Amino acid sequence: MQRYQHLEAVIFDWAGTVVDFGSFAPTQVLIDVFAEIGITVSMAEARVPMGLAKWDHIQALGRLPGVAERWQARFGRAMNDTDVDRLYQQFMPLQVARVGEYSAPIPGAIDTVNLLRQRGLKIGSCSGYPRVVMDRLLPLAAAAGYAPDHTVATDDLAAGGRPGPWMALDNVIELAVSDVRHCVKVDDTAPGIAEGLRAGMWTVGLSASGNAVGLTAEKWSALSPAHQAEYRAPAEAQLTTAGAHYVVDTIAELPAVLMQIEARLAAGERP
């Protein structure tokens, strides 16, 4: 088995990256929470701030023009931080209760992670989920065959979450990685790509399995190649614009990308 000579670790996002093809767990719960107070939020709107910590996600969602207009019509004023706090308190128990419904590994994820381990890489992870949700998700993922060496939740660190570099860098410390340039951050959202770039890492965006396409694995597989291309193009553009060094459909394509990064490192290139 060929081992990497330069790469030391891969740091994965969770929903839309390793589990939950289409990243439905956060978005559907947010839609339901807003509906409870009489505000309609579309799936497309709920996906716009994806990758942020969930309090920040709710705040950003309330600032979208369409949602802000509906909020103003419903309550006669703009959303404020107290409203965000209240929605977050409603969101959390629902997210904890329902995250298991969307915890299935993305096709190819377990085999890919096992291959990377065999090639000598450490496996880190971080998420826009808070710790209470991660504590629910971690044992479910482990039972399905995925147990990263380290996991950081968005509220674990005093510095905060994405798009800052801190969760990715916490993985560097805990995994005892010697050089951030020997790390690859894999994510399906622009804030997650920004996180990796700000941490000085190589970044790989996942288009088909992630938030921007937003389809189940079954619906994605049922599309013709032409229709897949239509869905893929805006997702690729979003991730490329965010600065991703590479963009592929799913985690199953990652090993080939890592070989390219390894070759670039050997040639003296840096992220």
PDB file of C-alpha atoms in Angstrom:
ATOM      1  CA  MET A   1       0.000   0.000   0.000  1.00  0.00           C
ATOM      2  CA  GLN A   2       1.454   3.330  -1.100  1.00  0.00           C
ATOM      3  CA  ARG A   3       1.817   5.818   1.750  1.00  0.00           C
ATOM      4  CA  TYR A   4       1.919   9.572   1.487  1.00  0.00           C
ATOM      5  CA  GLN A   5       5.318  11.195   1.992  1.00  0.00           C
ATOM      6  CA  HIS A   6       4.116  14.730   2.688  1.00  0.00           C
ATOM      7  CA  LEU A   7       0.409  14.798   3.493  1.00  0.00           C
ATOM      8  CA  GLU A   8      -0.364  14.111   7.145  1.00  0.00           C
ATOM      9  CA  ALA A   9      -4.080  14.683   7.701  1.00  0.00           C
ATOM     10  CA  VAL A  10      -7.445  15.263   6.078  1.00  0.00           C
ATOM     11  CA  ILE A  11     -10.017  17.324   7.965  1.00  0.00           C
ATOM     12  CA  PHE A  12     -13.585  16.599   6.955  1.00  0.00           C
ATOM     13  CA  ASP A  13     -16.802  18.494   7.377  1.00  0.00           C
ATOM     14  CA  TRP A  14     -19.800  16.337   8.338  1.00  0.00           C
ATOM     15  CA  ALA A  15     -23.192  16.928   6.671  1.00  0.00           C
ATOM     16  CA  GLY A  16     -22.922  16.882   2.891  1.00  0.00           C
ATOM     17  CA  THR A  17     -19.334  15.680   3.086  1.00  0.00           C
ATOM     18  CA  VAL A  18     -19.146  12.351   4.944  1.00  0.00           C
ATOM     19  CA  VAL A  19     -22.771  11.846   6.020  1.00  0.00           C
ATOM     20  CA  ASP A  20     -26.184  13.180   4.949  1.00  0.00           C
ATOM     21  CA  PHE A  21     -25.981  13.318   1.140  1.00  0.00           C
ATOM     22  CA  GLY A  22     -27.579  16.613   0.163  1.00  0.00           C
ATOM     23  CA  SER A  23     -27.143  18.113   3.655  1.00  0.00           C
ATOM     24  CA  PHE A  24     -30.782  17.911   4.730  1.00  0.00           C
ATOM     25  CA  ALA A  25     -30.527  17.693   8.526  1.00  0.00           C
ATOM     26  CA  PRO A  26     -29.782  21.368   9.233  1.00  0.00           C
ATOM     27  CA  THR A  27     -31.942  22.872   6.495  1.00  0.00           C
ATOM     28  CA  GLN A  28     -35.163  20.966   7.082  1.00  0.00           C
ATOM     29  CA  VAL A  29     -35.141  21.646  10.810  1.00  0.00           C
ATOM     30  CA  LEU A  30     -34.588  25.368  10.196  1.00  0.00           C
ATOM     31  CA  ILE A  31     -37.541  25.441   7.808  1.00  0.00           C
ATOM     32  CA  ASP A  32     -39.710  23.740  10.416  1.00  0.00           C
ATOM     33  CA  VAL A  33     -38.657  26.110  13.210  1.00  0.00           C
ATOM     34  CA  PHE A  34     -39.466  29.208  11.166  1.00  0.00           C
ATOM     35  CA  ALA A  35     -42.786  27.656  10.115  1.00  0.00           C
ATOM     36  CA  GLU A  36     -43.757  27.259  13.774  1.00  0.00           C
ATOM     37  CA  ILE A  37     -43.788  31.049  14.151  1.00  0.00           C
ATOM     38  CA  GLY A  38     -45.584  31.665  10.866  1.00  0.00           C
ATOM     39  CA  ILE A  39     -42.625  32.457   8.612  1.00  0.00           C
ATOM     40  CA  THR A  40     -42.255  30.484   5.393  1.00  0.00           C
ATOM     41  CA  VAL A  41     -38.669  29.725   4.429  1.00  0.00           C
ATOM     42  CA  SER A  42     -37.851  27.847   1.237  1.00  0.00           C
ATOM     43  CA  MET A  43     -35.238  25.107   1.044  1.00  0.00           C
ATOM     44  CA  ALA A  44     -33.178  27.321  -1.278  1.00  0.00           C
ATOM     45  CA  GLU A  45     -33.228  30.148   1.270  1.00  0.00           C
ATOM     46  CA  ALA A  46     -32.365  27.833   4.161  1.00  0.00           C
ATOM     47  CA  ARG A  47     -29.304  26.627   2.250  1.00  0.00           C
ATOM     48  CA  VAL A  48     -27.797  30.070   1.550  1.00  0.00           C
ATOM     49  CA  PRO A  49     -25.921  30.507   4.880  1.00  0.00           C
ATOM     50  CA  MET A  50     -24.970  26.809   5.178  1.00  0.00           C
ATOM     51  CA  GLY A  51     -21.626  26.100   6.810  1.00  0.00           C
ATOM     52  CA  LEU A  52     -21.972  28.757   9.501  1.00  0.00           C
ATOM     53  CA  ALA A  53     -22.571  27.980  13.142  1.00  0.00           C
ATOM     54  CA  LYS A  54     -26.290  27.471  13.625  1.00  0.00           C
ATOM     55  CA  TRP A  55     -26.937  30.676  15.621  1.00  0.00           C
ATOM     56  CA  ASP A  56     -25.141  32.626  12.884  1.00  0.00           C
ATOM     57  CA  HIS A  57     -27.034  30.628  10.253  1.00  0.00           C
ATOM     58  CA  ILE A  58     -30.383  31.649  11.751  1.00  0.00           C
ATOM     59  CA  GLN A  59     -29.307  35.292  11.952  1.00  0.00           C
ATOM     60  CA  ALA A  60     -28.074  35.282   8.344  1.00  0.00           C
ATOM     61  CA  LEU A  61     -31.265  33.573   7.199  1.00  0.00           C
ATOM     62  CA  GLY A  62     -33.357  36.292   8.827  1.00  0.00           C
ATOM     63  CA  ARG A  63     -31.381  38.927   6.933  1.00  0.00           C
ATOM     64  CA  LEU A  64     -32.074  37.468   3.486  1.00  0.00           C
ATOM     65  CA  PRO A  65     -34.305  39.971   1.650  1.00  0.00           C
ATOM     66  CA  GLY A  66     -37.257  37.637   1.161  1.00  0.00           C
ATOM     67  CA  VAL A  67     -37.214  36.280   4.707  1.00  0.00           C
ATOM     68  CA  ALA A  68     -36.693  39.768   6.167  1.00  0.00           C
ATOM     69  CA  GLU A  69     -39.701  41.037   4.199  1.00  0.00           C
ATOM     70  CA  ARG A  70     -41.912  38.212   5.465  1.00  0.00           C
ATOM     71  CA  TRP A  71     -40.666  38.772   9.025  1.00  0.00           C
ATOM     72  CA  GLN A  72     -41.490  42.493   8.785  1.00  0.00           C
ATOM     73  CA  ALA A  73     -44.972  41.704   7.478  1.00  0.00           C
ATOM     74  CA  ARG A  74     -45.596  39.167  10.243  1.00  0.00           C
ATOM     75  CA  PHE A  75     -44.189  41.072  13.236  1.00  0.00           C
ATOM     76  CA  GLY A  76     -43.996  44.693  12.101  1.00  0.00           C
ATOM     77  CA  ARG A  77     -40.267  44.940  12.728  1.00  0.00           C
ATOM     78  CA  ALA A  78     -36.952  43.410  11.701  1.00  0.00           C
ATOM     79  CA  MET A  79     -35.553  40.281  13.333  1.00  0.00           C
ATOM     80  CA  ASN A  80     -33.244  41.052  16.263  1.00  0.00           C
ATOM     81  CA  ASP A  81     -30.754  39.019  18.297  1.00  0.00           C
ATOM     82  CA  THR A  82     -33.380  38.155  20.906  1.00  0.00           C
ATOM     83  CA  ASP A  83     -35.438  36.574  18.141  1.00  0.00           C
ATOM     84  CA  VAL A  84     -32.377  34.653  16.977  1.00  0.00           C
ATOM     85  CA  ASP A  85     -31.821  33.405  20.525  1.00  0.00           C
ATOM     86  CA  ARG A  86     -35.422  32.230  20.753  1.00  0.00           C
ATOM     87  CA  LEU A  87     -35.315  30.465  17.381  1.00  0.00           C
ATOM     88  CA  TYR A  88     -32.013  28.846  18.292  1.00  0.00           C
ATOM     89  CA  GLN A  89     -33.513  27.503  21.513  1.00  0.00           C
ATOM     90  CA  GLN A  90     -36.368  25.997  19.491  1.00  0.00           C
ATOM     91  CA  PHE A  91     -33.973  24.681  16.861  1.00  0.00           C
ATOM     92  CA  MET A  92     -31.573  22.814  19.137  1.00  0.00           C
ATOM     93  CA  PRO A  93     -33.826  20.076  20.587  1.00  0.00           C
ATOM     94  CA  LEU A  94     -35.303  19.410  17.151  1.00  0.00           C
ATOM     95  CA  GLN A  95     -31.861  19.141  15.595  1.00  0.00           C
ATOM     96  CA  VAL A  96     -30.660  16.761  18.294  1.00  0.00           C
ATOM     97  CA  ALA A  97     -33.784  14.630  17.929  1.00  0.00           C
ATOM     98  CA  ARG A  98     -33.680  14.449  14.146  1.00  0.00           C
ATOM     99  CA  VAL A  99     -29.992  14.421  13.206  1.00  0.00           C
ATOM    100  CA  GLY A 100     -30.057  10.632  13.311  1.00  0.00           C
ATOM    101  CA  GLU A 101     -32.577  10.586  10.466  1.00  0.00           C
ATOM    102  CA  TYR A 102     -29.891  12.067   8.219  1.00  0.00           C
ATOM    103  CA  SER A 103     -26.800  10.283   9.541  1.00  0.00           C
ATOM    104  CA  ALA A 104     -26.258   7.720   6.770  1.00  0.00           C
ATOM    105  CA  PRO A 105     -22.740   7.797   5.305  1.00  0.00           C
ATOM    106  CA  ILE A 106     -22.412   9.187   1.797  1.00  0.00           C
ATOM    107  CA  PRO A 107     -21.742   6.379  -0.714  1.00  0.00           C
ATOM    108  CA  GLY A 108     -18.029   5.639  -0.802  1.00  0.00           C
ATOM    109  CA  ALA A 109     -17.262   7.612   2.360  1.00  0.00           C
ATOM    110  CA  ILE A 110     -16.343   4.727   4.658  1.00  0.00           C
ATOM    111  CA  ASP A 111     -14.163   3.022   2.038  1.00  0.00           C
ATOM    112  CA  THR A 112     -12.419   6.304   1.259  1.00  0.00           C
ATOM    113  CA  VAL A 113     -11.653   7.091   4.900  1.00  0.00           C
ATOM    114  CA  ASN A 114     -10.372   3.551   5.481  1.00  0.00           C
ATOM    115  CA  LEU A 115      -8.116   3.848   2.425  1.00  0.00           C
ATOM    116  CA  LEU A 116      -6.690   7.146   3.654  1.00  0.00           C
ATOM    117  CA  ARG A 117      -5.934   5.621   7.045  1.00  0.00           C
ATOM    118  CA  GLN A 118      -4.163   2.697   5.354  1.00  0.00           C
ATOM    119  CA  ARG A 119      -2.030   5.224   3.477  1.00  0.00           C
ATOM    120  CA  GLY A 120      -0.960   6.806   6.750  1.00  0.00           C
ATOM    121  CA  LEU A 121      -3.228   9.840   7.053  1.00  0.00           C
ATOM    122  CA  LYS A 122      -4.833  11.095  10.228  1.00  0.00           C
ATOM    123  CA  ILE A 123      -8.545  11.883  10.033  1.00  0.00           C
ATOM    124  CA  GLY A 124      -9.842  15.073  11.603  1.00  0.00           C
ATOM    125  CA  SER A 125     -13.280  16.642  11.470  1.00  0.00           C
ATOM    126  CA  CYS A 126     -15.228  19.771  12.324  1.00  0.00           C
ATOM    127  CA  SER A 127     -18.775  20.967  11.869  1.00  0.00           C
ATOM    128  CA  GLY A 128     -21.231  23.809  12.007  1.00  0.00           C
ATOM    129  CA  TYR A 129     -23.139  21.620  14.468  1.00  0.00           C
ATOM    130  CA  PRO A 130     -22.846  22.482  18.169  1.00  0.00           C
ATOM    131  CA  ARG A 131     -21.465  19.908  20.593  1.00  0.00           C
ATOM    132  CA  VAL A 132     -24.865  18.678  21.772  1.00  0.00           C
ATOM    133  CA  VAL A 133     -25.697  17.650  18.194  1.00  0.00           C
ATOM    134  CA  MET A 134     -22.264  16.140  17.573  1.00  0.00           C
ATOM    135  CA  ASP A 135     -22.612  14.040  20.720  1.00  0.00           C
ATOM    136  CA  ARG A 136     -25.769  12.560  19.188  1.00  0.00           C
ATOM    137  CA  LEU A 137     -24.228  12.093  15.734  1.00  0.00           C
ATOM    138  CA  LEU A 138     -20.829  10.651  16.690  1.00  0.00           C
ATOM    139  CA  PRO A 139     -22.022   7.253  17.996  1.00  0.00           C
ATOM    140  CA  LEU A 140     -24.365   6.860  15.025  1.00  0.00           C
ATOM    141  CA  ALA A 141     -21.503   7.520  12.626  1.00  0.00           C
ATOM    142  CA  ALA A 142     -19.229   5.154  14.544  1.00  0.00           C
ATOM    143  CA  ALA A 143     -21.818   2.393  14.317  1.00  0.00           C
ATOM    144  CA  ALA A 144     -21.867   2.949  10.553  1.00  0.00           C
ATOM    145  CA  GLY A 145     -18.077   2.715  10.377  1.00  0.00           C
ATOM    146  CA  TYR A 146     -16.889   6.325  10.607  1.00  0.00           C
ATOM    147  CA  ALA A 147     -14.935   7.457  13.680  1.00  0.00           C
ATOM    148  CA  PRO A 148     -12.525  10.344  13.022  1.00  0.00           C
ATOM    149  CA  ASP A 149      -9.461  10.763  15.190  1.00  0.00           C
ATOM    150  CA  HIS A 150     -10.671  14.168  16.374  1.00  0.00           C
ATOM    151  CA  THR A 151     -13.913  16.126  16.119  1.00  0.00           C
ATOM    152  CA  VAL A 152     -14.511  19.808  16.817  1.00  0.00           C
ATOM    153  CA  ALA A 153     -18.017  21.247  17.199  1.00  0.00           C
ATOM    154  CA  THR A 154     -18.717  24.861  16.369  1.00  0.00           C
ATOM    155  CA  ASP A 155     -19.185  25.864  20.020  1.00  0.00           C
ATOM    156  CA  ASP A 156     -16.161  23.982  21.396  1.00  0.00           C
ATOM    157  CA  LEU A 157     -13.738  26.879  20.946  1.00  0.00           C
ATOM    158  CA  ALA A 158     -13.883  30.334  22.487  1.00  0.00           C
ATOM    159  CA  ALA A 159     -12.605  31.862  19.243  1.00  0.00           C
ATOM    160  CA  GLY A 160     -15.680  30.693  17.338  1.00  0.00           C
ATOM    161  CA  GLY A 161     -16.403  28.754  14.164  1.00  0.00           C
ATOM    162  CA  ARG A 162     -16.425  29.249  10.416  1.00  0.00           C
ATOM    163  CA  PRO A 163     -15.332  31.015   8.323  1.00  0.00           C
ATOM    164  CA  GLY A 164     -12.506  31.484  10.828  1.00  0.00           C
ATOM    165  CA  PRO A 165      -9.647  28.926  10.874  1.00  0.00           C
ATOM    166  CA  TRP A 166      -9.917  27.841  14.488  1.00  0.00           C
ATOM    167  CA  MET A 167     -11.690  24.491  14.251  1.00  0.00           C
ATOM    168  CA  ALA A 168      -9.349  23.351  11.495  1.00  0.00           C
ATOM    169  CA  LEU A 169      -6.327  24.502  13.499  1.00  0.00           C
ATOM    170  CA  ASP A 170      -7.584  22.732  16.605  1.00  0.00           C
ATOM    171  CA  ASN A 171      -7.391  19.535  14.569  1.00  0.00           C
ATOM    172  CA  VAL A 172      -3.796  20.368  13.656  1.00  0.00           C
ATOM    173  CA  ILE A 173      -2.918  20.666  17.336  1.00  0.00           C
ATOM    174  CA  GLU A 174      -4.806  17.616  18.560  1.00  0.00           C
ATOM    175  CA  LEU A 175      -3.578  15.415  15.710  1.00  0.00           C
ATOM    176  CA  ALA A 176       0.009  16.647  16.178  1.00  0.00           C
ATOM    177  CA  VAL A 177       0.362  17.631  12.515  1.00  0.00           C
ATOM    178  CA  SER A 178       3.790  19.126  11.859  1.00  0.00           C
ATOM    179  CA  ASP A 179       2.780  21.588   9.103  1.00  0.00           C
ATOM    180  CA  VAL A 180      -0.608  23.056   8.150  1.00  0.00           C
ATOM    181  CA  ARG A 181       0.464  22.799   4.510  1.00  0.00           C
ATOM    182  CA  HIS A 182       0.354  19.024   4.925  1.00  0.00           C
ATOM    183  CA  CYS A 183      -3.385  19.152   5.687  1.00  0.00           C
ATOM    184  CA  VAL A 184      -6.368  19.015   3.344  1.00  0.00           C
ATOM    185  CA  LYS A 185      -9.726  20.496   4.342  1.00  0.00           C
ATOM    186  CA  VAL A 186     -12.719  18.851   2.626  1.00  0.00           C
ATOM    187  CA  ASP A 187     -16.090  20.621   2.705  1.00  0.00           C
ATOM    188  CA  ASP A 188     -19.256  21.250   0.702  1.00  0.00           C
ATOM    189  CA  THR A 189     -19.786  24.924   1.629  1.00  0.00           C
ATOM    190  CA  ALA A 190     -18.057  28.234   0.983  1.00  0.00           C
ATOM    191  CA  PRO A 191     -17.530  28.991   4.720  1.00  0.00           C
ATOM    192  CA  GLY A 192     -15.926  25.560   5.103  1.00  0.00           C
ATOM    193  CA  ILE A 193     -13.559  26.228   2.213  1.00  0.00           C
ATOM    194  CA  ALA A 194     -12.724  29.636   3.705  1.00  0.00           C
ATOM    195  CA  GLU A 195     -11.954  27.901   6.998  1.00  0.00           C
ATOM    196  CA  GLY A 196      -9.374  25.676   5.330  1.00  0.00           C
ATOM    197  CA  LEU A 197      -7.793  28.496   3.350  1.00  0.00           C
ATOM    198  CA  ARG A 198      -7.477  30.727   6.394  1.00  0.00           C
ATOM    199  CA  ALA A 199      -5.816  27.826   8.218  1.00  0.00           C
ATOM    200  CA  GLY A 200      -3.224  27.575   5.424  1.00  0.00           C
ATOM    201  CA  MET A 201      -4.430  24.230   4.082  1.00  0.00           C
ATOM    202  CA  TRP A 202      -5.233  22.699   0.730  1.00  0.00           C
ATOM    203  CA  THR A 203      -8.984  22.673   0.174  1.00  0.00           C
ATOM    204  CA  VAL A 204     -11.283  20.306  -1.722  1.00  0.00           C
ATOM    205  CA  GLY A 205     -14.917  21.197  -2.380  1.00  0.00           C
ATOM    206  CA  LEU A 206     -17.617  18.581  -2.827  1.00  0.00           C
ATOM    207  CA  SER A 207     -20.369  19.608  -5.212  1.00  0.00           C
ATOM    208  CA  ALA A 208     -22.819  16.760  -5.862  1.00  0.00           C
ATOM    209  CA  SER A 209     -23.156  15.456  -2.292  1.00  0.00           C
ATOM    210  CA  GLY A 210     -23.381  18.848  -0.702  1.00  0.00           C
ATOM    211  CA  ASN A 211     -25.577  21.758   0.155  1.00  0.00           C
ATOM    212  CA  ALA A 212     -25.489  23.589  -3.172  1.00  0.00           C
ATOM    213  CA  VAL A 213     -26.980  20.714  -5.199  1.00  0.00           C
ATOM    214  CA  GLY A 214     -29.202  19.622  -2.316  1.00  0.00           C
ATOM    215  CA  LEU A 215     -30.477  16.299  -3.667  1.00  0.00           C
ATOM    216  CA  THR A 216     -30.601  12.888  -2.045  1.00  0.00           C
ATOM    217  CA  ALA A 217     -28.159  10.282  -3.310  1.00  0.00           C
ATOM    218  CA  GLU A 218     -31.028   8.457  -4.989  1.00  0.00           C
ATOM    219  CA  LYS A 219     -32.278  11.534  -6.830  1.00  0.00           C
ATOM    220  CA  TRP A 220     -28.757  12.481  -7.880  1.00  0.00           C
ATOM    221  CA  SER A 221     -28.051   9.007  -9.247  1.00  0.00           C
ATOM    222  CA  ALA A 222     -31.343   8.990 -11.139  1.00  0.00           C
ATOM    223  CA  LEU A 223     -30.438  12.126 -13.107  1.00  0.00           C
ATOM    224  CA  SER A 224     -29.081  11.867 -16.618  1.00  0.00           C
ATOM    225  CA  PRO A 225     -25.468  13.043 -17.110  1.00  0.00           C
ATOM    226  CA  ALA A 226     -26.798  16.201 -18.764  1.00  0.00           C
ATOM    227  CA  HIS A 227     -29.060  17.020 -15.827  1.00  0.00           C
ATOM    228  CA  GLN A 228     -26.271  16.238 -13.363  1.00  0.00           C
ATOM    229  CA  ALA A 229     -24.110  18.743 -15.217  1.00  0.00           C
ATOM    230  CA  GLU A 230     -26.834  21.390 -14.862  1.00  0.00           C
ATOM    231  CA  TYR A 231     -26.991  20.871 -11.101  1.00  0.00           C
ATOM    232  CA  ARG A 232     -23.218  20.557 -10.726  1.00  0.00           C
ATOM    233  CA  ALA A 233     -22.211  23.756 -12.537  1.00  0.00           C
ATOM    234  CA  PRO A 234     -23.493  26.326 -10.002  1.00  0.00           C
ATOM    235  CA  ALA A 235     -22.237  24.231  -7.089  1.00  0.00           C
ATOM    236  CA  GLU A 236     -18.774  24.004  -8.645  1.00  0.00           C
ATOM    237  CA  ALA A 237     -18.804  27.730  -9.362  1.00  0.00           C
ATOM    238  CA  GLN A 238     -19.734  28.516  -5.754  1.00  0.00           C
ATOM    239  CA  LEU A 239     -16.919  26.382  -4.345  1.00  0.00           C
ATOM    240  CA  THR A 240     -14.368  27.567  -6.895  1.00  0.00           C
ATOM    241  CA  THR A 241     -15.240  31.189  -6.193  1.00  0.00           C
ATOM    242  CA  ALA A 242     -14.721  30.466  -2.506  1.00  0.00           C
ATOM    243  CA  GLY A 243     -11.162  29.439  -3.383  1.00  0.00           C
ATOM    244  CA  ALA A 244     -11.251  25.637  -3.393  1.00  0.00           C
ATOM    245  CA  HIS A 245      -8.092  24.194  -4.919  1.00  0.00           C
ATOM    246  CA  TYR A 246     -10.100  21.261  -6.304  1.00  0.00           C
ATOM    247  CA  VAL A 247     -13.810  20.497  -6.692  1.00  0.00           C
ATOM    248  CA  VAL A 248     -15.166  16.967  -7.188  1.00  0.00           C
ATOM    249  CA  ASP A 249     -18.601  15.391  -6.882  1.00  0.00           C
ATOM    250  CA  THR A 250     -18.207  13.339  -3.698  1.00  0.00           C
ATOM    251  CA  ILE A 251     -15.732  12.059  -1.153  1.00  0.00           C
ATOM    252  CA  ALA A 252     -15.326   8.889  -3.267  1.00  0.00           C
ATOM    253  CA  GLU A 253     -13.184  10.911  -5.697  1.00  0.00           C
ATOM    254  CA  LEU A 254     -10.878  12.266  -2.998  1.00  0.00           C
ATOM    255  CA  PRO A 255      -8.008   9.718  -3.169  1.00  0.00           C
ATOM    256  CA  ALA A 256      -7.125  10.735  -6.734  1.00  0.00           C
ATOM    257  CA  VAL A 257      -7.105  14.417  -5.709  1.00  0.00           C
ATOM    258  CA  LEU A 258      -4.838  13.711  -2.748  1.00  0.00           C
ATOM    259  CA  MET A 259      -2.325  12.059  -5.061  1.00  0.00           C
ATOM    260  CA  GLN A 260      -2.253  15.260  -7.109  1.00  0.00           C
ATOM    261  CA  ILE A 261      -1.722  17.348  -3.987  1.00  0.00           C
ATOM    262  CA  GLU A 262       1.012  14.989  -2.834  1.00  0.00           C
ATOM    263  CA  ALA A 263       2.787  15.425  -6.177  1.00  0.00           C
ATOM    264  CA  ARG A 264       2.514  19.215  -5.925  1.00  0.00           C
ATOM    265  CA  LEU A 265       3.971  19.152  -2.420  1.00  0.00           C
ATOM    266  CA  ALA A 266       6.842  16.978  -3.647  1.00  0.00           C
ATOM    267  CA  ALA A 267       7.501  19.563  -6.368  1.00  0.00           C
ATOM    268  CA  GLY A 268       7.734  22.308  -3.771  1.00  0.00           C
ATOM    269  CA  GLU A 269       4.283  23.836  -4.254  1.00  0.00           C
ATOM    270  CA  ARG A 270       2.272  25.175  -1.350  1.00  0.00           C
ATOM    271  CA  PRO A 271      -1.439  25.876  -0.872  1.00  0.00           C
TER     272      PRO A 271
END
